[in-house]
Tab-separated table of C-alpha atoms and ligand atoms in Angstrom:
chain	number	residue	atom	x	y	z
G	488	UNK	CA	-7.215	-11.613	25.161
G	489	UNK	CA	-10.054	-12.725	26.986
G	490	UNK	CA	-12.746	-11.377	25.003
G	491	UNK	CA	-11.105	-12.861	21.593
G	492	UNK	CA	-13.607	-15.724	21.794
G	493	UNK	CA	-16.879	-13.922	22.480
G	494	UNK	CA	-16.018	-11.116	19.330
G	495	UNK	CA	-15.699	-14.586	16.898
G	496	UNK	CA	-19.014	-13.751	15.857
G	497	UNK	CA	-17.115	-10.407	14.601
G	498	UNK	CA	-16.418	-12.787	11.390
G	499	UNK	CA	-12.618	-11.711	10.921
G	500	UNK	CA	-10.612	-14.460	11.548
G	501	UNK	CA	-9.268	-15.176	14.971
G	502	UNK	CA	-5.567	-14.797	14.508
G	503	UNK	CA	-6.422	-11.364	12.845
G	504	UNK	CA	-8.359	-10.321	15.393
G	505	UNK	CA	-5.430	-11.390	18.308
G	506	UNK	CA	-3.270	-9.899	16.053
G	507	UNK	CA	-5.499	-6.409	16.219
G	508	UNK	CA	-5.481	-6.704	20.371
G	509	UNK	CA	-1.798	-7.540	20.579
G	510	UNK	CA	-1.361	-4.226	18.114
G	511	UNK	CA	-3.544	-1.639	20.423
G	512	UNK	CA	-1.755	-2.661	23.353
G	513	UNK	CA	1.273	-1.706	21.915
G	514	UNK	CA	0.109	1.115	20.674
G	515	UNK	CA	-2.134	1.928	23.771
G	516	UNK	CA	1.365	1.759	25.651
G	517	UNK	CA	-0.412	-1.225	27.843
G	518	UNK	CA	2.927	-2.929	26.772
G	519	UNK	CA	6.355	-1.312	25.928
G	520	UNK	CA	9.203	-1.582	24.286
G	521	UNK	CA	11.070	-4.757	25.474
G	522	UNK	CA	8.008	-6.314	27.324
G	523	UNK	CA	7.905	-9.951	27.152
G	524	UNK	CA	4.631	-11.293	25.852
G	525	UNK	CA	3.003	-13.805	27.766
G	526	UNK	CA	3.758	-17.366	26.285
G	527	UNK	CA	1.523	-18.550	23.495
G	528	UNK	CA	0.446	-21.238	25.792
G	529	UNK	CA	-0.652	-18.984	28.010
G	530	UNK	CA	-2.372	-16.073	25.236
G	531	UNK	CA	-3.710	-19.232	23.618
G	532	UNK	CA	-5.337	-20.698	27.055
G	533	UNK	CA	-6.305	-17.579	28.073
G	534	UNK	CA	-8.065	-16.578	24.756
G	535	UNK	CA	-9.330	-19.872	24.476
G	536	UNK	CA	-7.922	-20.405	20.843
G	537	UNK	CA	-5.672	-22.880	19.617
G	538	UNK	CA	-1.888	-22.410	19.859
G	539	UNK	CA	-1.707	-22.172	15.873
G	540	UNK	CA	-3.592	-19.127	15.815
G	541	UNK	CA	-1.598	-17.393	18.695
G	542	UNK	CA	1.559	-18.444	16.058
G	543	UNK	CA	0.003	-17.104	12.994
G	544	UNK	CA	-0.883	-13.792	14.688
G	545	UNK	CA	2.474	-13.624	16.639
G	546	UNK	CA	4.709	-14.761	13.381
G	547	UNK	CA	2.417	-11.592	11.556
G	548	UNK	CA	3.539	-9.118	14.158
G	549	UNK	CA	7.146	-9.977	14.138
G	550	UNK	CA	7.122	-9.485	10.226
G	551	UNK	CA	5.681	-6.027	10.825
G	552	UNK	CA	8.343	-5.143	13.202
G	553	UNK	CA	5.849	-5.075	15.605
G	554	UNK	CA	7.570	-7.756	18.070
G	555	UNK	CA	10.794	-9.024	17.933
G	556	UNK	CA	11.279	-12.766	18.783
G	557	UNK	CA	14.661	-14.192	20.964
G	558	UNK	CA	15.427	-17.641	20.405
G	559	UNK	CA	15.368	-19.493	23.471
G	560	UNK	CA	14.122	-16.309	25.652
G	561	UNK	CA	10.411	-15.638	23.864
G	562	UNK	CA	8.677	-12.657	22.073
G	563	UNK	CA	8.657	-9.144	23.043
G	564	UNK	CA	8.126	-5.865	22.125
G	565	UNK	CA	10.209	-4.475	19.498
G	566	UNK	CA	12.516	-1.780	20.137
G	567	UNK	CA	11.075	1.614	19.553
G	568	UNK	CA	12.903	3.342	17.014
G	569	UNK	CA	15.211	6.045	17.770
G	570	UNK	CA	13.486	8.790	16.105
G	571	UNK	CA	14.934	11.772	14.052
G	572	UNK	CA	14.397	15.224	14.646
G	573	UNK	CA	14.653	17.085	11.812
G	574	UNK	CA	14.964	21.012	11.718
G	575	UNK	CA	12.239	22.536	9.921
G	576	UNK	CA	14.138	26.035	9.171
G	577	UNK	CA	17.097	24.805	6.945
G	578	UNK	CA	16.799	23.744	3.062
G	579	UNK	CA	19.358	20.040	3.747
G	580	UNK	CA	18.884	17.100	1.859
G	581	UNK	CA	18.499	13.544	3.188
G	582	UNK	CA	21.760	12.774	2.440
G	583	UNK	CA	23.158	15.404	4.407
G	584	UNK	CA	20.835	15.017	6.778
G	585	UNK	CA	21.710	11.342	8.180
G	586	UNK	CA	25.130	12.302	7.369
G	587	UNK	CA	25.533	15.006	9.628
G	588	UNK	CA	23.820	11.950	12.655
G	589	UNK	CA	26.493	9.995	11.524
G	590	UNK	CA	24.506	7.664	9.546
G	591	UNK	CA	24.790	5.524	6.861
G	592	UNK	CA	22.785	6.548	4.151
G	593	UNK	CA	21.734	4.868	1.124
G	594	UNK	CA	18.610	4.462	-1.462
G	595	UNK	CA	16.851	1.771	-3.260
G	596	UNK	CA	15.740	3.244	-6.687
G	597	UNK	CA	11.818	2.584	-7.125
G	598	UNK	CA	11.863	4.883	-10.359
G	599	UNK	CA	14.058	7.191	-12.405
G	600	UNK	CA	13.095	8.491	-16.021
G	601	UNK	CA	11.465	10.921	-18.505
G	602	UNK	CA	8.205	11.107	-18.677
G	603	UNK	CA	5.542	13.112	-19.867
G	604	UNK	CA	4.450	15.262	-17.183
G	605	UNK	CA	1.118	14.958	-15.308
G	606	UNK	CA	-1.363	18.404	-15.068
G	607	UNK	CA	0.338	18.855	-11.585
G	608	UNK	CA	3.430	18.386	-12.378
G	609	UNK	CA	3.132	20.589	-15.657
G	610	UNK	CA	1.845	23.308	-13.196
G	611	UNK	CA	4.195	23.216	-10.286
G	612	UNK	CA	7.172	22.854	-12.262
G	613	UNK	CA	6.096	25.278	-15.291
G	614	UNK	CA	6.223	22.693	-18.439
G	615	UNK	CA	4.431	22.702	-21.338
G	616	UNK	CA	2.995	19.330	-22.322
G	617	UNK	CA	5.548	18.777	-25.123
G	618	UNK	CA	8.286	18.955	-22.540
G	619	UNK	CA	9.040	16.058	-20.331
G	620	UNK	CA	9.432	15.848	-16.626
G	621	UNK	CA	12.577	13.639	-15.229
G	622	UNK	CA	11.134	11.300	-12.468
G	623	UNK	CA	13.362	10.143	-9.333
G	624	UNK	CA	11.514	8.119	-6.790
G	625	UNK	CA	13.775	6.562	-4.261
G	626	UNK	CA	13.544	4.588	-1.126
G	627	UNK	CA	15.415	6.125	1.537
G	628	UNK	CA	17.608	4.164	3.806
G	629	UNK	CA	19.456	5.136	6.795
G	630	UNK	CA	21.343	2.533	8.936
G	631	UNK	CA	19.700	-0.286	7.349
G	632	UNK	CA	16.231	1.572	8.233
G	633	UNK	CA	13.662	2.663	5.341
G	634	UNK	CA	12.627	6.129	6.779
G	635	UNK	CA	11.055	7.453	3.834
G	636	UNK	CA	9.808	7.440	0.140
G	637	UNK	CA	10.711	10.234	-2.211
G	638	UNK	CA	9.143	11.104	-5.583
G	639	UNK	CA	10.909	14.070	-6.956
G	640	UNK	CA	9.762	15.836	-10.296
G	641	UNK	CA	12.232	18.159	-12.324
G	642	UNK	CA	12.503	19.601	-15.530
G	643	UNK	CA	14.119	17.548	-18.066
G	644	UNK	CA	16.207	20.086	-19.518
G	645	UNK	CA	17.636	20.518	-15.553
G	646	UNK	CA	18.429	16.625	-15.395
G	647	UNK	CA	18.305	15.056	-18.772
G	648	UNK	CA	19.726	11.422	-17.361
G	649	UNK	CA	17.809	10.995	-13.877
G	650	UNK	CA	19.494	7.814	-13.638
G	651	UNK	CA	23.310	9.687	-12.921
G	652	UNK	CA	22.250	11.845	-9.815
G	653	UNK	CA	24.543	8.957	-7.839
G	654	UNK	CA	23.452	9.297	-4.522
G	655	UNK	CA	22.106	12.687	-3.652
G	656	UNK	CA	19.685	14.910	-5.985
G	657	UNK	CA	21.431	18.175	-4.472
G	658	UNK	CA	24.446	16.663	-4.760
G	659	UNK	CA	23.839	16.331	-8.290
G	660	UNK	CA	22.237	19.625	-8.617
G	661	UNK	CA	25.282	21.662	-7.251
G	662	UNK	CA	27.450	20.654	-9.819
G	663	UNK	CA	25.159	22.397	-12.542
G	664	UNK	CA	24.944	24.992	-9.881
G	665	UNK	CA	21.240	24.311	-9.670
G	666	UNK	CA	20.902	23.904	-6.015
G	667	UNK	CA	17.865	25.099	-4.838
G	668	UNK	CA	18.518	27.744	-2.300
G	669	UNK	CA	14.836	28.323	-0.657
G	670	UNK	CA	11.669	26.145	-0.702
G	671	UNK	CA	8.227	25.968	0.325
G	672	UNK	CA	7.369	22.617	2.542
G	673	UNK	CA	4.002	21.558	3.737
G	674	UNK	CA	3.420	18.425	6.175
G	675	UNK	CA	0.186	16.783	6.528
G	676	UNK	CA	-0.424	13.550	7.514
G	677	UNK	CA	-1.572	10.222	5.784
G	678	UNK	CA	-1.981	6.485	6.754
G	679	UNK	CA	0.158	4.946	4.796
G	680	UNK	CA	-0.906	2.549	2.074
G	681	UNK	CA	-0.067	-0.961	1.739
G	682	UNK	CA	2.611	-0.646	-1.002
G	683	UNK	CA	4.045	1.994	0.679
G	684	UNK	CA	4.187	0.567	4.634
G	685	UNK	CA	5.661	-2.679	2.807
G	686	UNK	CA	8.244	-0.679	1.677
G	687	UNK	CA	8.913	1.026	4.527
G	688	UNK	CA	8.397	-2.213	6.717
G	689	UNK	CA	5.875	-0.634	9.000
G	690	UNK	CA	2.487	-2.144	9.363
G	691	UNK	CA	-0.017	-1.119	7.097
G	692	UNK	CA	-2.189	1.615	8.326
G	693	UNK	CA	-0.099	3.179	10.182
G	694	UNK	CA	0.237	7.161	10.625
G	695	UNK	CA	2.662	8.624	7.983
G	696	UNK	CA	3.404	11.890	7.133
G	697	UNK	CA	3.217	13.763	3.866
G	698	UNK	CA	5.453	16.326	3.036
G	699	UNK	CA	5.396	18.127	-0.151
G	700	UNK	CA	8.679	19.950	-1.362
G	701	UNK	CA	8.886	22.752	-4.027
G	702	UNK	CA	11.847	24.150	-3.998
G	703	UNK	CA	13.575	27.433	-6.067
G	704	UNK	CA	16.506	28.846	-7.657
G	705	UNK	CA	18.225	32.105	-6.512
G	706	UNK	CA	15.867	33.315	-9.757
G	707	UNK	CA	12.100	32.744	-8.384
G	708	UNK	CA	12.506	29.543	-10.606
G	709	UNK	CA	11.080	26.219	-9.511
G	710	UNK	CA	13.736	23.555	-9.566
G	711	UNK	CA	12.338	20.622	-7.507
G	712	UNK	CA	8.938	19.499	-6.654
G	713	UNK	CA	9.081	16.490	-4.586
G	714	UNK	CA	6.088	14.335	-2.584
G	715	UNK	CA	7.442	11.855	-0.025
G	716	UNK	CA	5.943	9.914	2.738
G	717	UNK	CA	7.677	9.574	5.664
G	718	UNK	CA	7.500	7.285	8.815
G	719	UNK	CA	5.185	8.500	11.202
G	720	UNK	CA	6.898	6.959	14.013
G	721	UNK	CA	10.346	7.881	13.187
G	722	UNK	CA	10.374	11.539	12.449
G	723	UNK	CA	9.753	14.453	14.905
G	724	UNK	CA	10.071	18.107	12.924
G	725	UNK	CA	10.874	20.983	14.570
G	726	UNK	CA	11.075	24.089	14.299
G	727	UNK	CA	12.173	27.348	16.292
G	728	UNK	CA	9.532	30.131	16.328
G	729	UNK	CA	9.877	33.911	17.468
G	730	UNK	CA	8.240	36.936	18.337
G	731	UNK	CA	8.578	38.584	15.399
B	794	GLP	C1	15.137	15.871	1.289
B	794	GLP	C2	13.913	16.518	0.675
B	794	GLP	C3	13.718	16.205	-0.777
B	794	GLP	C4	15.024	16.317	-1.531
B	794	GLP	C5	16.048	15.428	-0.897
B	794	GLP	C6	17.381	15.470	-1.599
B	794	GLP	O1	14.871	14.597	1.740
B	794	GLP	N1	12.696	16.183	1.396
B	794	GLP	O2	12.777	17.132	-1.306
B	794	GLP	O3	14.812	15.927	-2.878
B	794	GLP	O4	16.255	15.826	0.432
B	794	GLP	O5	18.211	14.542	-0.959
B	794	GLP	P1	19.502	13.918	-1.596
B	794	GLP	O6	20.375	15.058	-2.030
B	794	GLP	O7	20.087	13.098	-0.505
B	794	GLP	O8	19.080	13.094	-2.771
């Protein structure tokens, strides 16, 4: 924190910028998971900034989930989140997914409709532009933890009322016997937006990843095409590879 006064000149404001050095130690592993930070008398003296600032940028991380503050016992580093490891070689849903860890799943609905499809969506999915595409985008919650954000496209004729799925898509699907039964998945990564790490109560900027979904009927046809971003620091995929 020393150096906070000299970088002033820097022109971001001070509490930002203690709020940027408190976030690469973290990150930098310089301090863990369940470290105490120093006292704010202490950052503050040491920085040579006033106690108010060492608040503002402290109060800031503990909304990001950043640090995690104990009345009576000070601030530290939050918890690390337990992180998932999902299997890269079977076609689950999320809902089976967290079920199968034994948690409890639910989703906050951020859009469901009919809609006229986008070029993309037109392509992927194989509509004409007098057809409409049926829009799900959900918020996806397991044990009280947003983990992802899913935007799935289908054909309207395959879910005419997006708003019934209930609470899982395959679910849903199964009972028209339109599960999918193979897809195509590709994983890249992204920094996730502000809207987005709001949602999924990380700090802006962080790393996310973006997974694209399109998956098929027995028949070659495309049911689902889904785009998500998920929590960089909560998901590990992994898959098994052979000698073929
Ligand atoms: C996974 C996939 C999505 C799929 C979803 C269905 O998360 N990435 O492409 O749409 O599962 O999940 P559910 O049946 O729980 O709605």
């Amino acid at each position: 924190f020393a150096t906070l006064k000299q970088s002033a000149q820097s022109g971001a404001p001070l509490y930002l910028q203690l709020r940027k050095s408190i976030e690469d130690a973290v990150n930098r592993g310089l301090i863990g998971p369940g470290d105490a930070l120093p006292s704010e008398r202490d950052i503050a003296s040491k920085a040579d900034i006033s106690r108010v600032t060492v608040r503002k940028a402290v109060q800031d991380l503990v909304k990001g989930g950043i640090l995690v503050q104990r009345h009576g016992s000070g601030t530290f580093v939050a918890p690390r989140m337990e992180r998932v490891e999902q299997s890269l070689s079977r076609l689950t849903s999320f809902t089976e997914d967290m079920a199968r860890r034994g948690m409890a799943v639910r989703s906050a609905w951020l859009d469901r409709g009919l809609y006229a499809p986008s070029p993309d969506e037109m392509m992927v999915l194989g509509l004409s532009s007098n057809e409409l595409v049926a829009r799900v985008a959900r918020l996806r919650i397991a044990n009280d933890t947003p983990l992802a954000i899913e935007r799935a496209a289908l054909s309207a004729s395959v879910l005419p009322d997006p708003a019934a799925i209930g609470s899982s898509l395959y679910a849903a699907l199964e009972t028209t016997g339109r599960r999918p039964v193979r897809a195509v998945q590709r994983i890249s990564a992204a920094n996730l937006g502000d809207d987005d790490a709001r949602l999924l109560e990380v700090p802006p900027g962080i790393a996310g990843l973006h997974i694209e979904r399109i998956s098929y009927l027995a028949s070659g046809k495309v049911i689902e095409f889904t785009r998500s971003i998920y929590r960089g620091d909560a998901y590990d995929f992994v898959a098994e590879l052979r000698l073929s």
